[in-house]
Short mmCIF file of C-alpha atoms and ligand atoms in Angstrom, two decimals:
data_model
loop_
_atom_site.label_atom_id
_atom_site.label_comp_id
_atom_site.label_asym_id
_atom_site.label_seq_id
_atom_site.Cartn_x
_atom_site.Cartn_y
_atom_site.Cartn_z
CA MET A 84 -4.40 -3.88 30.20
CA ILE A 85 -4.90 -3.93 26.46
CA LEU A 86 -1.20 -3.27 25.79
CA ASN A 87 -0.23 -6.61 27.33
CA ASN A 88 -2.41 -8.36 24.83
CA HIS A 89 -2.24 -9.19 21.17
CA VAL A 90 -4.10 -8.30 18.02
CA LEU A 91 -4.44 -9.91 14.63
CA ALA A 92 -3.27 -7.59 11.84
CA ALA A 93 -3.83 -7.89 8.09
CA ASP A 94 -2.40 -6.02 5.11
CA VAL A 95 -4.60 -6.91 2.17
CA GLY A 96 -3.31 -6.13 -1.34
CA GLY A 97 -4.39 -6.75 -4.92
CA THR A 98 -1.48 -9.22 -5.22
CA ASN A 99 -0.37 -10.21 -1.69
CA THR A 100 -2.08 -10.49 1.68
CA ARG A 101 -0.02 -10.53 4.86
CA MET A 102 -1.32 -11.41 8.30
CA ALA A 103 0.36 -11.49 11.68
CA ILE A 104 -0.20 -11.51 15.40
CA VAL A 105 1.16 -8.27 16.84
CA THR A 106 1.76 -7.39 20.49
CA GLY A 107 0.72 -4.10 22.06
CA ASN A 108 4.31 -2.92 21.66
CA GLY A 109 4.46 -3.68 17.96
CA GLU A 110 6.30 -6.96 18.10
CA ILE A 111 5.37 -9.38 15.31
CA LEU A 112 4.87 -12.92 16.57
CA THR A 113 3.37 -14.90 13.72
CA PHE A 114 3.75 -13.72 10.12
CA LEU A 115 2.13 -15.31 7.09
CA LYS A 116 1.99 -14.13 3.47
CA LYS A 117 -0.24 -15.47 0.68
CA SER A 118 -1.32 -14.49 -2.80
CA THR A 119 -4.67 -12.69 -2.51
CA HIS A 120 -7.62 -14.68 -3.82
CA CYS A 121 -9.42 -11.83 -5.52
CA LYS A 122 -9.94 -12.93 -9.13
CA GLU A 123 -13.06 -14.99 -8.31
CA GLY A 124 -14.86 -11.99 -6.88
CA ARG A 125 -16.00 -10.58 -3.59
CA ASP A 126 -17.46 -13.61 -1.83
CA GLU A 127 -14.43 -15.80 -2.52
CA MET A 128 -12.13 -13.05 -1.30
CA ILE A 129 -14.06 -12.65 1.95
CA LYS A 130 -13.89 -16.43 2.48
CA PHE A 131 -10.15 -16.28 1.84
CA LEU A 132 -9.70 -13.48 4.41
CA VAL A 133 -11.72 -15.32 7.06
CA SER A 134 -9.87 -18.61 6.66
CA PHE A 135 -6.49 -16.83 6.51
CA ALA A 136 -7.35 -15.01 9.76
CA ARG A 137 -8.33 -18.27 11.47
CA GLU A 138 -5.15 -19.96 10.24
CA THR A 139 -2.97 -17.14 11.61
CA ILE A 140 -4.66 -17.30 15.00
CA GLU A 141 -4.22 -21.09 15.08
CA LYS A 142 -0.55 -20.94 14.07
CA SER A 143 0.15 -18.45 16.86
CA LYS A 144 -0.92 -21.09 19.40
CA LEU A 145 -2.27 -18.27 21.59
CA PRO A 146 -5.47 -18.83 23.54
CA LYS A 147 -8.35 -17.01 21.82
CA GLU A 148 -8.89 -14.64 24.76
CA LYS A 149 -5.35 -13.29 24.31
CA ILE A 150 -6.31 -11.82 20.93
CA CYS A 151 -8.36 -8.70 21.54
CA GLY A 152 -9.17 -7.58 18.02
CA MET A 153 -8.28 -7.40 14.36
CA GLY A 154 -6.96 -4.44 12.37
CA ILE A 155 -6.97 -4.48 8.56
CA GLY A 156 -5.37 -2.37 5.87
CA PHE A 157 -7.53 -2.80 2.76
CA PRO A 158 -6.80 -1.50 -0.76
CA GLY A 159 -9.18 1.17 -1.89
CA PRO A 160 -11.38 3.89 -0.48
CA LEU A 161 -13.51 2.97 2.51
CA ASN A 162 -15.40 4.50 5.40
CA VAL A 163 -13.44 3.96 8.62
CA GLU A 164 -16.42 4.87 10.81
CA THR A 165 -18.74 2.22 9.38
CA GLY A 166 -16.10 -0.24 8.10
CA THR A 167 -17.70 -0.21 4.64
CA ILE A 168 -15.60 -0.66 1.50
CA PHE A 169 -16.73 1.69 -1.30
CA ASN A 170 -15.72 0.39 -4.75
CA PRO A 171 -11.99 -0.28 -5.07
CA PRO A 172 -10.76 0.28 -8.65
CA ASN A 173 -8.53 -2.82 -8.48
CA LEU A 174 -11.09 -5.32 -7.14
CA ASN A 175 -14.08 -6.57 -9.07
CA GLY A 176 -17.54 -6.80 -7.57
CA TRP A 177 -16.93 -4.73 -4.46
CA ASP A 178 -19.43 -1.96 -3.95
CA ASN A 179 -20.43 -0.75 -0.49
CA VAL A 180 -19.49 -3.98 1.26
CA PRO A 181 -19.85 -3.87 5.09
CA LEU A 182 -16.58 -5.82 5.51
CA ARG A 183 -16.06 -4.92 9.16
CA ASP A 184 -19.48 -6.25 10.19
CA ILE A 185 -18.97 -9.42 8.15
CA LEU A 186 -15.57 -10.12 9.74
CA GLU A 187 -16.72 -9.28 13.27
CA LYS A 188 -19.50 -11.81 12.92
CA GLU A 189 -17.29 -14.52 11.44
CA LEU A 190 -14.31 -14.06 13.77
CA ARG A 191 -16.13 -12.83 16.89
CA LEU A 192 -13.56 -10.12 17.42
CA PRO A 193 -13.76 -6.33 17.29
CA VAL A 194 -12.45 -5.33 13.86
CA SER A 195 -11.25 -2.01 12.50
CA ILE A 196 -10.52 -1.26 8.86
CA GLU A 197 -8.22 1.36 7.40
CA ASN A 198 -7.15 2.05 3.84
CA ASP A 199 -3.95 0.04 3.14
CA ALA A 200 -1.82 3.10 2.43
CA ASN A 201 -3.12 4.89 5.53
CA ALA A 202 -2.20 1.78 7.53
CA ALA A 203 1.29 1.72 6.00
CA ALA A 204 1.70 5.42 6.85
CA LEU A 205 0.61 4.77 10.43
CA GLY A 206 2.98 1.77 10.72
CA GLU A 207 5.95 3.78 9.45
CA TRP A 208 5.08 6.59 11.83
CA TRP A 209 4.70 4.21 14.80
CA LYS A 210 7.72 1.94 14.33
CA GLY A 211 9.52 2.76 11.08
CA ALA A 212 11.29 5.49 9.12
CA GLY A 213 8.80 8.12 10.27
CA SER A 214 9.05 7.48 13.97
CA GLY A 215 9.43 10.82 15.73
CA THR A 216 8.04 12.88 12.84
CA SER A 217 4.84 14.86 13.14
CA SER A 218 3.92 14.88 9.43
CA LEU A 219 4.46 12.09 6.99
CA PHE A 220 3.15 10.96 3.61
CA CYS A 221 3.45 7.27 2.73
CA ILE A 222 3.14 6.10 -0.88
CA THR A 223 2.41 2.45 -1.55
CA LEU A 224 3.66 1.09 -4.85
CA GLY A 225 2.18 -2.32 -5.64
CA THR A 226 -0.84 -3.53 -7.62
CA GLY A 227 -2.08 0.04 -7.27
CA VAL A 228 -0.58 3.30 -6.07
CA GLY A 229 -1.92 4.49 -2.72
CA GLY A 230 -1.12 7.28 -0.31
CA GLY A 231 -1.63 7.98 3.37
CA ILE A 232 -1.22 11.18 5.34
CA ILE A 233 -0.18 11.37 9.01
CA LEU A 234 -0.55 14.73 10.72
CA ASP A 235 0.39 15.01 14.39
CA GLY A 236 0.37 11.25 14.81
CA LYS A 237 -3.09 10.76 13.28
CA VAL A 238 -4.29 9.64 9.89
CA TRP A 239 -5.88 12.51 7.98
CA HIS A 240 -8.98 11.08 6.28
CA GLY A 241 -10.47 14.21 4.73
CA ALA A 242 -14.14 15.09 4.43
CA SER A 243 -15.20 11.78 2.90
CA SER A 244 -12.31 9.33 3.45
CA ILE A 245 -10.53 10.06 0.15
CA ALA A 246 -7.54 12.05 1.49
CA GLY A 247 -4.14 10.82 0.33
CA GLU A 248 -5.25 9.16 -2.93
CA ILE A 249 -2.15 10.34 -4.77
CA GLY A 250 -2.42 7.41 -7.21
CA HIS A 251 -5.47 9.05 -8.74
CA THR A 252 -4.05 12.51 -9.14
CA THR A 253 -3.45 13.46 -12.76
CA VAL A 254 0.16 13.61 -13.89
CA ILE A 255 -0.41 13.65 -17.66
CA ARG A 256 -3.26 15.37 -19.46
CA ASP A 257 -5.07 12.93 -21.75
CA GLY A 258 -2.70 10.19 -20.60
CA ILE A 259 -3.29 6.46 -20.15
CA LYS A 260 -6.79 5.41 -19.09
CA CYS A 261 -6.96 4.50 -15.40
CA THR A 262 -9.14 1.87 -13.68
CA CYS A 263 -10.83 4.71 -11.74
CA GLY A 264 -12.26 6.17 -14.96
CA ASN A 265 -9.94 9.17 -15.18
CA THR A 266 -7.04 9.42 -17.64
CA GLY A 267 -3.39 10.19 -16.91
CA CYS A 268 -3.48 9.12 -13.23
CA LEU A 269 -0.17 8.44 -11.48
CA GLU A 270 -1.31 4.86 -10.80
CA ALA A 271 -1.71 4.09 -14.51
CA TYR A 272 2.04 4.76 -14.93
CA ALA A 273 3.59 3.66 -11.64
CA CYS A 274 1.65 0.61 -10.45
CA SER A 275 3.19 -2.81 -11.18
CA GLY A 276 0.85 -3.54 -14.11
CA GLY A 277 1.31 -0.04 -15.54
CA ILE A 278 5.11 -0.32 -15.50
CA LEU A 279 4.92 -3.75 -17.10
CA LYS A 280 2.66 -2.49 -19.89
CA ARG A 281 4.90 0.49 -20.59
CA VAL A 282 8.02 -1.70 -20.68
CA ASN A 283 6.32 -4.14 -23.07
CA ASN A 284 5.19 -1.27 -25.32
CA ALA A 285 8.70 0.16 -25.43
CA LEU A 286 10.27 -3.23 -26.15
CA SER A 287 7.74 -4.16 -28.85
CA GLU A 288 8.47 -0.93 -30.73
CA GLU A 289 12.08 -2.01 -31.02
CA ARG A 290 11.44 -5.56 -32.17
CA GLU A 291 9.61 -7.30 -34.97
CA ALA A 292 6.14 -8.25 -33.77
CA ASP A 293 6.55 -12.01 -34.36
CA LYS A 294 9.76 -12.13 -32.31
CA PHE A 295 8.39 -10.21 -29.36
CA GLN A 296 7.62 -12.13 -26.16
CA PRO A 297 5.92 -9.80 -23.65
CA LEU A 298 7.35 -9.81 -20.13
CA THR A 299 4.93 -11.02 -17.47
CA ASN A 300 6.36 -9.73 -14.20
CA LEU A 301 8.57 -7.06 -12.71
CA LYS A 302 11.29 -9.48 -11.65
CA GLN A 303 12.03 -10.05 -15.35
CA ILE A 304 12.33 -6.28 -15.65
CA ASP A 305 14.88 -6.30 -12.81
CA GLN A 306 16.88 -8.92 -14.68
CA MET A 307 16.84 -6.98 -17.96
CA VAL A 308 18.03 -3.87 -16.16
CA MET A 309 20.85 -5.88 -14.62
CA GLN A 310 21.78 -7.09 -18.10
CA GLY A 311 22.02 -3.43 -19.09
CA ASN A 312 18.92 -3.15 -21.29
CA GLU A 313 18.65 0.59 -22.00
CA ILE A 314 15.04 0.53 -23.20
CA VAL A 315 13.82 -1.04 -19.98
CA LEU A 316 16.06 1.19 -17.88
CA ASN A 317 14.60 4.29 -19.54
CA VAL A 318 11.04 3.23 -18.69
CA ILE A 319 12.05 2.73 -15.04
CA LYS A 320 13.73 6.14 -14.95
CA GLU A 321 10.70 7.76 -16.57
CA THR A 322 8.50 6.11 -13.91
CA GLY A 323 10.75 7.68 -11.26
CA ILE A 324 10.33 11.08 -12.93
CA ILE A 325 6.53 10.76 -13.06
CA LEU A 326 6.46 9.77 -9.37
CA GLY A 327 8.78 12.72 -8.69
CA ILE A 328 6.28 15.10 -10.31
CA ALA A 329 3.50 13.83 -8.04
CA ILE A 330 5.72 14.04 -4.95
CA ALA A 331 6.87 17.57 -5.84
CA ASN A 332 3.20 18.58 -6.00
CA LEU A 333 2.51 17.04 -2.62
CA ALA A 334 5.65 18.60 -1.12
CA ASN A 335 4.41 22.05 -2.12
CA LEU A 336 0.86 21.31 -0.98
CA LEU A 337 1.44 19.65 2.40
CA ASN A 338 5.10 20.38 3.19
CA PRO A 339 5.54 17.10 5.11
CA GLU A 340 8.69 16.21 7.02
CA MET A 341 8.94 12.86 5.30
CA VAL A 342 7.75 10.84 2.33
CA VAL A 343 8.05 7.07 2.81
CA LEU A 344 7.96 4.73 -0.18
CA PHE A 345 6.55 1.26 0.50
CA GLY A 346 5.50 -1.78 -1.54
CA GLY A 347 6.85 -4.41 -3.92
CA VAL A 348 7.61 -1.98 -6.77
CA THR A 349 10.22 -0.18 -4.61
CA ASN A 350 12.39 -3.29 -5.21
CA LEU A 351 13.27 -1.64 -8.53
CA GLY A 352 15.68 0.33 -6.33
CA GLY A 353 17.97 3.21 -7.26
CA ASN A 354 16.97 3.25 -10.95
CA LEU A 355 13.52 4.33 -9.80
CA ILE A 356 14.37 6.27 -6.64
CA GLU A 357 17.27 8.46 -7.83
CA PRO A 358 15.41 10.04 -10.80
CA LEU A 359 12.42 10.44 -8.46
CA LYS A 360 14.45 12.41 -5.91
CA GLU A 361 16.06 14.58 -8.61
CA GLU A 362 12.68 15.43 -10.08
CA VAL A 363 11.25 16.44 -6.69
CA LYS A 364 14.22 18.77 -6.12
CA ARG A 365 13.87 20.20 -9.62
CA ARG A 366 10.19 21.03 -9.27
CA ALA A 367 9.24 21.79 -5.67
CA PHE A 368 10.08 24.91 -3.65
CA LYS A 369 13.57 24.72 -2.20
CA LYS A 370 12.08 25.45 1.22
CA ALA A 371 9.82 22.39 0.90
CA THR A 372 12.59 20.03 -0.25
CA GLU A 373 15.36 21.19 2.11
CA SER A 374 13.50 19.76 5.05
CA LEU A 375 11.94 16.81 3.21
CA ARG A 376 13.31 13.32 3.75
CA ILE A 377 12.34 10.79 1.09
CA GLU A 378 12.95 7.34 2.53
CA LEU A 379 12.27 3.72 1.71
CA SER A 380 10.15 1.84 4.22
CA GLN A 381 12.23 0.63 7.15
CA LEU A 382 9.81 -2.12 8.03
CA GLY A 383 10.07 -4.20 4.88
CA ASP A 384 6.86 -6.14 4.47
CA ASN A 385 5.53 -5.00 7.82
CA SER A 386 4.49 -1.32 7.61
CA GLY A 387 0.89 -2.03 6.67
CA LEU A 388 0.56 -4.77 9.26
CA LEU A 389 1.92 -2.64 12.07
CA GLY A 390 -0.32 0.27 11.08
CA ALA A 391 -3.36 -2.01 11.04
CA ALA A 392 -2.33 -3.29 14.49
CA LYS A 393 -1.86 0.25 15.81
CA ASP A 394 -5.28 1.22 14.47
CA ILE A 395 -7.18 -1.49 16.35
CA LEU A 396 -5.00 -1.10 19.48
CA SER A 397 -5.80 2.63 19.66
CA LYS A 398 -9.52 1.97 19.19
CA LEU A 399 -9.56 -0.70 21.89
CA GLN A 400 -7.67 1.55 24.25
CA ASN A 401 -10.04 4.45 23.69
CA GLN A 402 -12.93 2.15 24.53
CA THR A 403 -11.41 0.99 27.82
CA SER A 404 -10.05 4.32 29.08
CA PRO A 405 -12.58 6.47 30.97
P1 ADP B 572 -0.05 -5.35 -3.13
O1 ADP B 572 -0.01 -4.73 -1.77
O2 ADP B 572 -0.78 -4.52 -4.13
O3 ADP B 572 -0.51 -6.76 -3.10
P2 ADP B 572 2.87 -5.54 -2.97
O4 ADP B 572 3.29 -4.32 -2.27
O5 ADP B 572 2.89 -6.82 -2.24
O6 ADP B 572 1.45 -5.34 -3.69
O7 ADP B 572 3.79 -5.65 -4.26
C1 ADP B 572 3.56 -6.62 -5.25
C2 ADP B 572 4.07 -6.11 -6.56
O8 ADP B 572 5.47 -5.81 -6.41
C3 ADP B 572 3.98 -7.19 -7.61
O9 ADP B 572 2.95 -6.81 -8.51
C4 ADP B 572 5.32 -7.21 -8.28
O10 ADP B 572 5.18 -6.85 -9.64
C5 ADP B 572 6.16 -6.16 -7.60
N1 ADP B 572 7.47 -6.74 -7.26
C6 ADP B 572 7.71 -7.78 -6.45
N2 ADP B 572 9.04 -8.06 -6.40
C7 ADP B 572 9.64 -7.16 -7.22
C8 ADP B 572 11.01 -6.92 -7.62
N3 ADP B 572 12.02 -7.67 -7.18
N4 ADP B 572 11.22 -5.87 -8.45
C9 ADP B 572 10.21 -5.13 -8.88
N5 ADP B 572 8.95 -5.31 -8.56
C10 ADP B 572 8.65 -6.32 -7.75
MG1 MG B 573 -0.24 -3.54 -0.27
ZN1 ZN B 574 -7.11 6.79 -11.43
#
C-alpha cells in the first residue's frame, strides 16, 4: 500500500529550498533547509536540486525502494500536467523547462510538480490551519508573493495554470514596476525585496545621503521596529494595508472560508497582520468577512513540503487504485 511508504518532498523558493522525507500520513522524517542556488542560472539550479534530493534520501537512511516518488512546490507558473516550468519572474533563464522529466530521469522516481503557493495551500488544507475547510486561499510571502486556491479539497488551477496568482494582481495604478512586466502588482510592494526597497526609500528621505546606510535584510527591519523606529513601522503597516486591499478583493470574489498566510515575511508579525485584517474588514462585504478566518500558517516551514508530499501521494494512489 502506497500509504505505508514514503515520498521525498521539496519546497523550492527564490531564497530557501526545503526538502524532507514524508510518510503517507504526513509525518516528516528528515528535514533539510538550504539557500537556493539560483543566481548562476537554470542549469546550476537543476544540479543543486538533484544533489539536494540525493542528499536528503541518503540522510534518511531509508532503502531506495521505500521512497515511492517526489513532490515539488516550485516558485512560478507551471503546467502540472506536463511538469513544465513556464518563465518564473523571479528566476533567470527559465523558459519552458521540462523539470519533471529532467528530475525523473536523474532520480529514477516518479515526480510531480506544483506551484509553490498551491503546494502550501494543499499542505495547510491537509494538515494545517485549513484542515476541515472546504475552501481556502493561501498567500505565500517570501522572495515573491504567491497564492493558491483549494476548493473542495482540490487545487484550482484555472484554464491555463495561472489561478491564484494574487501577487500579480494590480493594487496601485501606475505603481512600482514588477518583475512580471506589469506595474503596481501586489508582489512589488509585499515581497521581501519590495519591502526592503520601500523601507530604504523612506529612511533615505529622512537622512542626509552621505550618512545613509541601506538595510540589506528584513531581520534588520525587525530590529528597527523593536527599537521603535516610526518610519520603518509605517512602511510595515502600509504593507499590511496593501495586502489587506488584495485580500478584501479576493474575499469578495471567492468568499473562501479561510485565508492562510505563509512564508518568511510573515515573521514581521502583528505590525503587518493587524493592519491587514483591519483593511480587509473595512473594504470587503460584511457577509464575506464574518465567516472569513485569516490565519498564520500552523505548519511553520512545512506547509509547502506537506502539500508537495500530498500531491505526489495522491497521484501515486490514483495510479494504483483500479
Ligand atoms: P522563499 O520561499 O521565496 O525562498 P521564504 O518563505 O523562505 O522565501 O522567506 C524568505 C524571506 O523571508 C527572506 O527574503 C527574508 O527577507 C524574510 N524573512 C526571514 N526571516 C524574517 C524575519 N525574522 N522577519 C522578516 N522577514 C524575514
Ligand atoms: Mg517559498
Ligand atoms: Zn507582477
